[in-house]
Coordinates of C-alpha atoms in Angstrom, one line a residue:
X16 CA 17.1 -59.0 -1.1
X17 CA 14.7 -60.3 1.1
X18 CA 12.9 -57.0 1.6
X19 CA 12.8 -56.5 -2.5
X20 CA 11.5 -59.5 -2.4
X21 CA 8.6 -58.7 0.3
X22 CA 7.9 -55.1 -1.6
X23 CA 7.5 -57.0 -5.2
X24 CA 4.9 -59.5 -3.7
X25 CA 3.0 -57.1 -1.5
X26 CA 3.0 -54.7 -4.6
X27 CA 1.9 -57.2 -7.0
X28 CA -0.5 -58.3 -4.7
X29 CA -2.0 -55.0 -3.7
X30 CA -2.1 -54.0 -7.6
X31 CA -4.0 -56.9 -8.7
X32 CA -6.4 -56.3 -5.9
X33 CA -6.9 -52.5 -7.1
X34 CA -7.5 -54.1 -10.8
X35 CA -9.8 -56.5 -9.6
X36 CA -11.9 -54.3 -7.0
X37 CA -11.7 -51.7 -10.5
X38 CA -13.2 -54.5 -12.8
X39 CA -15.6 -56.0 -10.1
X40 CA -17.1 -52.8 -9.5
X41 CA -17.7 -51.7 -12.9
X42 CA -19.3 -55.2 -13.6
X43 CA -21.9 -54.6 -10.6
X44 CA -22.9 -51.2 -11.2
X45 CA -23.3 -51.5 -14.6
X46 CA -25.6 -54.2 -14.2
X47 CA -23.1 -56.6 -16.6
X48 CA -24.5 -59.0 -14.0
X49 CA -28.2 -60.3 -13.5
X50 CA -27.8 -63.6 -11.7
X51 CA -27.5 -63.1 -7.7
X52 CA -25.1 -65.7 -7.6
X53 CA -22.2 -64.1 -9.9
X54 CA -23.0 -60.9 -8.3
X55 CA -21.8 -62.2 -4.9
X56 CA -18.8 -64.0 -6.7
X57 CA -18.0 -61.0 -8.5
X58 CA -18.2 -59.3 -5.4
X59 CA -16.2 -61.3 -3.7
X60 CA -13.6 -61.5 -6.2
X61 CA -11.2 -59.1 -5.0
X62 CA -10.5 -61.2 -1.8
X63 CA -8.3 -62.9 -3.8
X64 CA -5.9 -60.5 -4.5
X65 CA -6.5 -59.7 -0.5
X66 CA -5.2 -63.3 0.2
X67 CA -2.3 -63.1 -1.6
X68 CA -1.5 -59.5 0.1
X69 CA -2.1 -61.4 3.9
X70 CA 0.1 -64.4 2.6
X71 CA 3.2 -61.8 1.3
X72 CA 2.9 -60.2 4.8
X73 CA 3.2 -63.8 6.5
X74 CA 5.7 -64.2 4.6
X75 CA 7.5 -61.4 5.6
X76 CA 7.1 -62.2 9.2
X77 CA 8.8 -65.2 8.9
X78 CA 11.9 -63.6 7.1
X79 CA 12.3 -60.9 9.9
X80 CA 14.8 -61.5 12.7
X81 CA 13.9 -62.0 16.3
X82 CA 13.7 -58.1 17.5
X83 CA 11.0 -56.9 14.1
X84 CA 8.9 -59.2 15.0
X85 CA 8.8 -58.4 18.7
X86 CA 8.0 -54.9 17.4
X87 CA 5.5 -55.5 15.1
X88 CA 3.5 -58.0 17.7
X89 CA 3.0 -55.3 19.6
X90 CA 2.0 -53.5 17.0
X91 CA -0.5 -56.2 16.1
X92 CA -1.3 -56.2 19.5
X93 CA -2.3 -52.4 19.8
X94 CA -4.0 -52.4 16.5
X95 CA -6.4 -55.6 17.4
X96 CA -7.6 -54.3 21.3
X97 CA -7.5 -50.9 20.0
X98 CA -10.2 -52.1 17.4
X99 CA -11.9 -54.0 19.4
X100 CA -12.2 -51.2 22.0
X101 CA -12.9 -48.2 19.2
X102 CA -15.6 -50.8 17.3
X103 CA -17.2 -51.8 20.2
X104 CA -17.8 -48.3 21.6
X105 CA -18.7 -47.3 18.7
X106 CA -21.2 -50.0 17.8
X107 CA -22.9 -49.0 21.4
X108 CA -23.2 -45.8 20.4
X109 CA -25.6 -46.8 17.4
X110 CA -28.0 -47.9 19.9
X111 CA -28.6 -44.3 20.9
X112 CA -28.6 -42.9 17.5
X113 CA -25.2 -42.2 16.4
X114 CA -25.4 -43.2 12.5
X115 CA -24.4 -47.0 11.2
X116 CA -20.6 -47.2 9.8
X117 CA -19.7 -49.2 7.2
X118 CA -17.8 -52.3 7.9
X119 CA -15.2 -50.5 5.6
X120 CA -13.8 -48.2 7.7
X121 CA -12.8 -51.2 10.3
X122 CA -9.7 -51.8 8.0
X123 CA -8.3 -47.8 7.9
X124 CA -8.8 -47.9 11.5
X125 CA -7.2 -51.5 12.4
X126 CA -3.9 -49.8 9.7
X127 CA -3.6 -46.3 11.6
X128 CA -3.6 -48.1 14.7
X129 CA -1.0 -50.8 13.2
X130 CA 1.2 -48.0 12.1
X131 CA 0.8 -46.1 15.6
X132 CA 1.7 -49.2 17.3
X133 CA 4.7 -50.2 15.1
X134 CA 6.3 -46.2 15.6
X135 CA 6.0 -46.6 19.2
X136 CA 7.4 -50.2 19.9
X137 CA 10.5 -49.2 17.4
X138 CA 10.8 -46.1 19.6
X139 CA 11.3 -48.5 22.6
X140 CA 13.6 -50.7 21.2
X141 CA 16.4 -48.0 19.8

């Protein structure tokens, strides 16, 4: 139940998120928005949903026994010092020319890595 529980919370989460980015983006290109202020608030808006979606996963966390969340720690742990390691590099190689990245494509990274790390933790543990 618990895990129906988690997937309902995450997915309402990550839905409202999707509507809100939707909406917020529409707003802002559009130019429904003039003052700088509300653009940055609109902007900002679909860190809310976000918060809900990191709270649901916290959530989750707590609900797993013992041995899951040994597993996904490590998979935590790969996906934060492979980041690091990955952004850094990379941000050295913009000083001799490589083009700028978005801050964007942190996330995808940090998740492939979190995946990778969570297949080969649960490998160790069967």
């Amino acid at each position: 139940m618990a895990r129906y529980r988690y997937l309902v919370e995450l997915g309402a989460g990550m839905v409202a998120y999707g509507v809100v980015l939707m909406i917020s983006i529409r707003l802002i290109s559009h130019g429904a928005i003039e003052n700088p202020v509300w653009k940055t608030v609109i902007s900002l808006a679909p860190m809310l949903p976000a918060l809900f979606v990191a709270v649901s996963v916290l959530r989750q966390l707590r609900r797993i026994d013992e041995l899951q969340r040994k597993i996904q720690l490590e998979a935590f742990s790969l996906a934060f010092a492979g980041t690091a390691l990955i952004t850094f590099s990379y941000g050295f190689l913009e000083n001799v020319g490589y083009p700028k990245l978005s801050m964007f494509a942190v996330w995808p990274l940090m998740s492939v890595l979190w995946i990778a790390g969570g297949v080969i933790s649960h490998r160790r543990y069967r």
